Structures are given as structure tokens and as C-alpha cells.
Short mmCIF file of C-alpha atoms and ligand atoms in Angstrom, two decimals:
data_model
loop_
_atom_site.label_atom_id
_atom_site.label_comp_id
_atom_site.label_asym_id
_atom_site.label_seq_id
_atom_site.Cartn_x
_atom_site.Cartn_y
_atom_site.Cartn_z
CA MET A 1 -78.46 -29.21 59.33
CA GLU A 2 -81.30 -29.84 62.24
CA ILE A 3 -82.62 -32.77 63.48
CA ILE A 4 -84.49 -34.49 66.42
CA ASP A 5 -83.98 -37.31 67.90
CA THR A 6 -87.94 -38.50 69.14
CA HIS A 7 -86.89 -41.02 71.03
CA ALA A 8 -83.65 -41.19 73.85
CA HIS A 9 -83.60 -42.44 77.59
CA LEU A 10 -80.88 -39.78 78.24
CA TYR A 11 -81.48 -39.80 82.48
CA SER A 12 -80.35 -43.51 81.79
CA ALA A 13 -77.61 -44.49 84.79
CA GLU A 14 -75.66 -45.26 81.49
CA PHE A 15 -74.76 -41.69 80.96
CA ASP A 16 -74.19 -40.90 85.10
CA SER A 17 -70.45 -40.77 83.87
CA ASP A 18 -70.57 -38.54 81.11
CA ARG A 19 -74.11 -37.03 80.50
CA ASP A 20 -72.79 -33.32 79.69
CA ALA A 21 -70.65 -34.57 77.51
CA MET A 22 -73.04 -36.57 75.01
CA ILE A 23 -75.53 -34.05 75.54
CA GLU A 24 -72.60 -31.51 73.98
CA ARG A 25 -71.77 -34.16 71.32
CA ALA A 26 -75.39 -33.94 70.74
CA VAL A 27 -75.46 -30.51 70.16
CA LYS A 28 -72.22 -30.06 67.53
CA ALA A 29 -74.22 -32.92 65.60
CA GLY A 30 -76.69 -31.33 64.77
CA LEU A 31 -79.86 -31.99 67.56
CA THR A 32 -81.94 -29.79 68.07
CA LYS A 33 -84.41 -31.21 70.32
CA ILE A 34 -84.41 -34.31 72.06
CA LEU A 35 -87.45 -36.52 73.44
CA MET A 36 -87.17 -38.43 76.62
CA PRO A 37 -89.99 -40.85 76.93
CA ASN A 38 -90.36 -41.73 80.09
CA ILE A 39 -90.92 -45.91 81.99
CA ASP A 40 -92.00 -45.40 85.10
CA SER A 41 -92.13 -43.92 88.53
CA GLU A 42 -87.66 -44.32 88.77
CA SER A 43 -87.92 -42.77 85.84
CA ILE A 44 -89.32 -39.50 86.59
CA ASP A 45 -87.00 -37.57 88.99
CA GLY A 46 -83.75 -38.30 86.31
CA MET A 47 -85.92 -37.40 83.72
CA MET A 48 -87.37 -33.82 84.69
CA ALA A 49 -83.92 -32.88 86.50
CA LEU A 50 -82.90 -33.31 82.62
CA ALA A 51 -85.77 -31.45 81.03
CA GLU A 52 -84.49 -28.31 83.48
CA LYS A 53 -81.57 -28.35 82.95
CA TYR A 54 -81.34 -28.46 78.51
CA PRO A 55 -85.15 -26.75 78.80
CA GLU A 56 -85.13 -26.18 75.20
CA LEU A 57 -82.47 -29.42 74.10
CA CYS A 58 -84.84 -32.14 76.41
CA ARG A 59 -87.96 -32.61 76.41
CA PRO A 60 -89.99 -34.93 78.52
CA SER A 61 -92.75 -37.41 77.94
CA MET A 62 -95.03 -38.72 80.86
CA GLY A 63 -95.89 -42.55 80.86
CA LEU A 64 -95.87 -46.24 82.00
CA HIS A 65 -93.25 -48.71 80.04
CA PRO A 66 -95.36 -52.05 79.60
CA CYS A 67 -92.37 -53.46 80.47
CA SER A 68 -93.28 -51.77 84.31
CA VAL A 69 -97.24 -52.64 83.90
CA GLN A 70 -96.83 -55.59 86.89
CA PRO A 71 -99.54 -56.91 88.57
CA GLU A 72 -98.94 -55.45 92.11
CA ASN A 73 -98.25 -51.75 91.08
CA TRP A 74 -99.81 -50.88 87.68
CA LYS A 75 -102.52 -49.10 88.75
CA ALA A 76 -100.17 -46.81 91.23
CA GLU A 77 -97.77 -46.54 88.92
CA LEU A 78 -100.21 -45.20 86.26
CA ASP A 79 -101.87 -42.62 89.28
CA LEU A 80 -98.62 -41.24 89.77
CA CYS A 81 -98.24 -40.22 85.93
CA TYR A 82 -101.82 -38.60 85.40
CA SER A 83 -101.20 -37.00 88.31
CA TRP A 84 -97.65 -35.54 86.48
CA LEU A 85 -99.70 -34.80 83.57
CA ARG A 86 -102.02 -32.60 85.65
CA LYS A 87 -99.31 -30.43 86.94
CA HIS A 88 -96.53 -30.31 84.14
CA PRO A 89 -96.54 -29.60 80.40
CA PHE A 90 -94.98 -32.84 78.76
CA VAL A 91 -94.59 -33.34 74.92
CA ALA A 92 -96.32 -36.87 74.73
CA ILE A 93 -98.28 -39.60 76.82
CA GLY A 94 -95.66 -42.58 76.60
CA GLU A 95 -94.00 -44.77 76.41
CA CYS A 96 -96.90 -46.47 76.47
CA GLY A 97 -97.73 -49.68 74.54
CA MET A 98 -97.22 -53.86 74.87
CA ASP A 99 -94.34 -55.72 74.81
CA LEU A 100 -94.86 -59.46 74.93
CA TYR A 101 -91.46 -60.07 74.22
CA TRP A 102 -90.53 -60.17 77.54
CA ASP A 103 -93.43 -60.71 79.19
CA GLN A 104 -97.13 -62.51 77.93
CA SER A 105 -98.29 -63.35 81.57
CA THR A 106 -98.92 -59.20 82.01
CA LYS A 107 -100.96 -59.10 78.63
CA GLU A 108 -104.54 -58.31 79.73
CA ILE A 109 -103.19 -55.40 81.87
CA GLN A 110 -101.18 -54.15 79.18
CA ALA A 111 -103.58 -54.02 77.36
CA GLU A 112 -105.86 -52.57 79.82
CA ALA A 113 -103.15 -49.52 80.99
CA LEU A 114 -102.34 -48.85 77.30
CA GLU A 115 -106.29 -48.86 76.92
CA ILE A 116 -106.27 -46.17 79.67
CA GLN A 117 -103.23 -44.49 78.10
CA CYS A 118 -104.79 -43.76 75.09
CA SER A 119 -107.91 -41.76 77.41
CA TRP A 120 -105.26 -39.59 78.30
CA ALA A 121 -104.24 -38.67 74.97
CA LEU A 122 -107.60 -37.09 73.96
CA GLU A 123 -107.48 -35.80 77.19
CA PHE A 124 -104.63 -33.30 77.42
CA ASP A 125 -104.21 -32.88 73.27
CA LEU A 126 -100.93 -34.91 73.46
CA PRO A 127 -99.65 -37.58 70.75
CA MET A 128 -98.94 -41.05 71.97
CA ILE A 129 -95.43 -42.95 71.78
CA ILE A 130 -95.91 -46.60 71.48
CA HIS A 131 -93.89 -49.61 72.47
CA SER A 132 -94.72 -52.01 71.43
CA ARG A 133 -92.57 -55.39 70.82
CA ASN A 134 -94.33 -58.47 69.31
CA ALA A 135 -97.53 -57.26 69.74
CA THR A 136 -98.03 -55.01 66.89
CA PRO A 137 -101.40 -56.41 65.97
CA GLU A 138 -102.08 -56.09 69.27
CA CYS A 139 -101.48 -52.13 69.66
CA ILE A 140 -102.48 -51.52 66.32
CA GLU A 141 -105.95 -52.81 67.46
CA ILE A 142 -106.33 -51.03 70.80
CA ILE A 143 -105.04 -48.12 68.63
CA ARG A 144 -107.31 -47.71 65.97
CA PRO A 145 -110.79 -46.39 67.30
CA TRP A 146 -109.13 -43.90 69.36
CA ALA A 147 -107.28 -42.99 66.15
CA LYS A 148 -110.37 -42.33 64.78
CA LYS A 149 -111.17 -39.60 67.41
CA GLY A 150 -108.46 -38.17 67.08
CA ALA A 151 -105.53 -39.63 69.01
CA LYS A 152 -101.89 -39.15 67.29
CA GLY A 153 -98.86 -40.50 67.90
CA VAL A 154 -95.86 -42.87 66.42
CA PHE A 155 -94.71 -46.75 67.05
CA HIS A 156 -91.53 -46.18 68.27
CA CYS A 157 -88.49 -48.53 66.83
CA PHE A 158 -90.85 -50.07 63.91
CA SER A 159 -89.76 -53.62 63.39
CA GLY A 160 -92.93 -54.90 62.10
CA THR A 161 -94.42 -56.01 58.33
CA LEU A 162 -94.74 -53.29 55.48
CA GLU A 163 -98.62 -54.10 56.38
CA GLU A 164 -98.65 -53.11 59.64
CA ALA A 165 -96.56 -49.82 58.35
CA LEU A 166 -98.99 -48.88 55.98
CA GLU A 167 -101.89 -49.90 58.33
CA ILE A 168 -100.27 -47.27 61.03
CA THR A 169 -99.88 -44.82 57.97
CA SER A 170 -103.11 -44.78 56.87
CA MET A 171 -104.32 -44.28 60.23
CA GLY A 172 -102.12 -41.30 59.99
CA TRP A 173 -99.82 -42.25 62.64
CA TYR A 174 -96.36 -42.20 62.29
CA LEU A 175 -93.33 -45.08 62.31
CA GLY A 176 -89.81 -44.34 64.37
CA ILE A 177 -86.80 -45.02 62.28
CA GLY A 178 -83.79 -46.06 64.84
CA GLY A 179 -80.19 -47.65 64.56
CA VAL A 180 -82.12 -51.10 63.14
CA ILE A 181 -82.10 -49.66 59.87
CA THR A 182 -78.13 -49.65 60.10
CA PHE A 183 -78.24 -53.00 60.43
CA LYS A 184 -77.48 -55.38 57.23
CA LYS A 185 -80.43 -57.42 57.65
CA SER A 186 -83.11 -55.71 58.20
CA ASP A 187 -85.77 -54.82 55.87
CA LEU A 188 -86.95 -51.52 57.61
CA GLY A 189 -84.95 -49.56 54.67
CA SER A 190 -87.33 -50.75 52.16
CA ILE A 191 -90.41 -50.78 54.20
CA ALA A 192 -90.03 -47.07 54.80
CA LYS A 193 -89.05 -47.10 50.80
CA GLN A 194 -93.13 -47.99 50.51
CA VAL A 195 -94.68 -45.79 53.31
CA ASP A 196 -95.26 -41.66 52.72
CA GLY A 197 -92.67 -39.78 53.52
CA LYS A 198 -94.19 -38.14 56.03
CA TYR A 199 -94.64 -40.03 58.34
CA LEU A 200 -90.99 -41.43 58.90
CA LEU A 201 -89.81 -40.05 62.68
CA LEU A 202 -85.90 -40.62 63.46
CA GLU A 203 -85.06 -41.48 66.49
CA THR A 204 -81.71 -43.09 68.49
CA ASP A 205 -84.23 -45.41 71.65
CA ALA A 206 -80.85 -44.12 73.34
CA PRO A 207 -78.75 -46.29 75.16
CA TYR A 208 -80.09 -49.06 72.99
CA LEU A 209 -80.09 -50.32 69.82
CA ALA A 210 -76.83 -48.68 68.26
CA PRO A 211 -76.72 -48.01 65.45
CA VAL A 212 -73.65 -50.20 62.66
CA PRO A 213 -70.40 -48.52 62.94
CA TYR A 214 -71.51 -48.49 66.91
CA ARG A 215 -73.35 -51.92 66.92
CA GLY A 216 -73.25 -53.93 70.19
CA LYS A 217 -71.95 -50.64 71.97
CA ARG A 218 -74.51 -47.98 74.04
CA ASN A 219 -76.22 -45.48 71.95
CA GLU A 220 -76.35 -42.02 72.21
CA SER A 221 -77.93 -39.43 70.43
CA SER A 222 -75.28 -37.75 68.63
CA TYR A 223 -75.37 -41.36 66.63
CA LEU A 224 -78.60 -40.59 65.15
CA ALA A 225 -76.86 -38.31 62.01
CA TYR A 226 -76.07 -42.12 61.01
CA VAL A 227 -79.42 -43.01 60.86
CA ASN A 228 -80.62 -40.16 59.18
CA GLU A 229 -77.97 -41.29 55.99
CA THR A 230 -79.14 -44.50 55.58
CA LEU A 231 -82.39 -43.22 55.63
CA GLY A 232 -80.68 -41.24 53.02
CA GLU A 233 -79.76 -44.01 51.17
CA HIS A 234 -83.26 -46.15 51.06
CA LEU A 235 -85.26 -43.18 50.02
CA LEU A 236 -82.56 -42.09 47.13
CA ALA A 237 -82.12 -38.31 49.29
CA GLY A 238 -79.27 -36.55 50.69
CA ARG A 239 -79.30 -36.54 54.37
CA ARG A 240 -80.24 -32.30 54.69
CA GLU A 241 -83.57 -33.43 52.70
CA ILE A 242 -84.21 -36.27 55.19
CA ALA A 243 -83.23 -33.99 57.79
CA LYS A 244 -85.46 -31.46 56.57
CA THR A 245 -88.11 -33.81 55.87
CA THR A 246 -87.65 -35.86 59.57
CA THR A 247 -87.22 -32.59 61.81
CA ASP A 248 -90.64 -31.38 60.03
CA ASN A 249 -92.51 -34.50 60.28
CA ALA A 250 -91.04 -34.48 64.23
CA LYS A 251 -92.37 -30.52 63.97
CA ARG A 252 -96.29 -31.85 63.22
CA LEU A 253 -96.79 -34.35 65.31
CA PHE A 254 -95.12 -33.16 68.57
CA SER A 255 -96.35 -29.88 68.03
CA GLY A 256 -95.32 -29.16 72.02
CA LEU A 257 -91.10 -29.73 70.79
ZN1 LIG B 301 -87.85 -46.36 74.57
#
């Protein structure tokens, strides 16, 4: 069984003590590719080192996270991402997007930074990894005209409504399904059931958002198996079938994997 983790911060300090063992567990669990989204200038070195150490397995994506869009340096941060995109191959642009949960004061520059990164998606012909928290309508509004021009991507760790899910998939965009689907009160499973299965991707968002039975603990890519299984329960499909569908989906969107 082959599965792909389309979102994991394996370079995070949370893995400093056992990173290689953690990656070995992921391979044993059937992970064949792990997509690492960048955060900002401070995460680049660790991410690139890991991509160099595991070139087949750990694949990098370049962009600026909305929580790192700060008035004093966001343009310099974007310039750095852009210079990396020009000199090195990446699988995607991101993660980028809008986060109005942590900070609303930067809403306008977050939107501007997202707009710029949408233009990169077309310039470099790469799919996008969108982080949207309390900001899904805002993100959809910014992205829609770019999608019409051919930009593609995923709303990672999708947490919106069914209407938003249908809006996203009707643009030909994807939904990242993570550990939240295993939480008792989550409606993500029923939403997943009502969208076209060809737009569903698996992800962990490690080290965050661990699935049951590890909820509240550090998350890692090997736990993707729990997400795969729970998605199967909702879609009334076996785990092999879900693994095959979501792996095909990931390879279709992220052709550079
Ligand atoms: Zn992330």
C-alpha cells in the first residue's frame, strides 16, 4: 500500500531528537512521498537539508506562511522565496494563504502576499498549498481569478463548510484531509463524502493535529494511516482503495513529486 503525506513539517524542531527514526517509521507505514511546505526564511535551511538527505521521499515546497507575513519584513521574506524558486526546483508554491485566527491586523498584507504567490504559481507553473484559517471565503475570493487563468492547488487541512468545499472543488482545486477527520465532533468525513473523490488528498500537518488515538500528542507522517482508514470508513471504501485514489490525486496535482 502506497500513501502520500501532502503536508508535513518534518524539519520542525519537534523532530530534532529522532528525525531519522521518525522517517523510517513513515517508510514502514507505506509513505512513498512526503511534501514539506516552507514557513519562512528560518525554515528554509532545515527543509533543504532534509530534501537533500532524502531526495526521493522528502520533497520541498517554497512559499511564505501567512502567520509570517509581518509589516517589517514581509517583502524581504517574499524576495527570498522568489530567489529560491528561480534557482532550485520545487514541487509547489507554499504554504501561503490567510490566517485571521491568530492575527487580523495583518489582513491586508496577508492578502497582498497571497496575491503575489498566486502570480508565482502561473510564472513557475506550480500548484499551490493554501493555509486558510478563519479566512476561507477571503482565500477563495483572491484565488478564483487565478484559478480561471490556470492556477491549481489544495486547501490544506480543510476546515470550512460543505458549501466552501464544493466551491473549491468546482474550481478544480483540492481539499487536504488531515487528522481532524478522526475527531468525534468533526464534520469533515461527511463533507468528504459529498465532494468528488478525485479532489481529496491525505495529509498529516505533522507535528500538529495528530489523529486519534494520538490526539494532542506530536503528529508524524506514519500516522497518516489513521487518516486514510477513517476517510475509508466515511466513504465506505477499503483502505487500499482510498490509498490508491488519494495517491493518484496527489500525483495529478503535484506532478513534480
Ligand atoms: Zn503547514
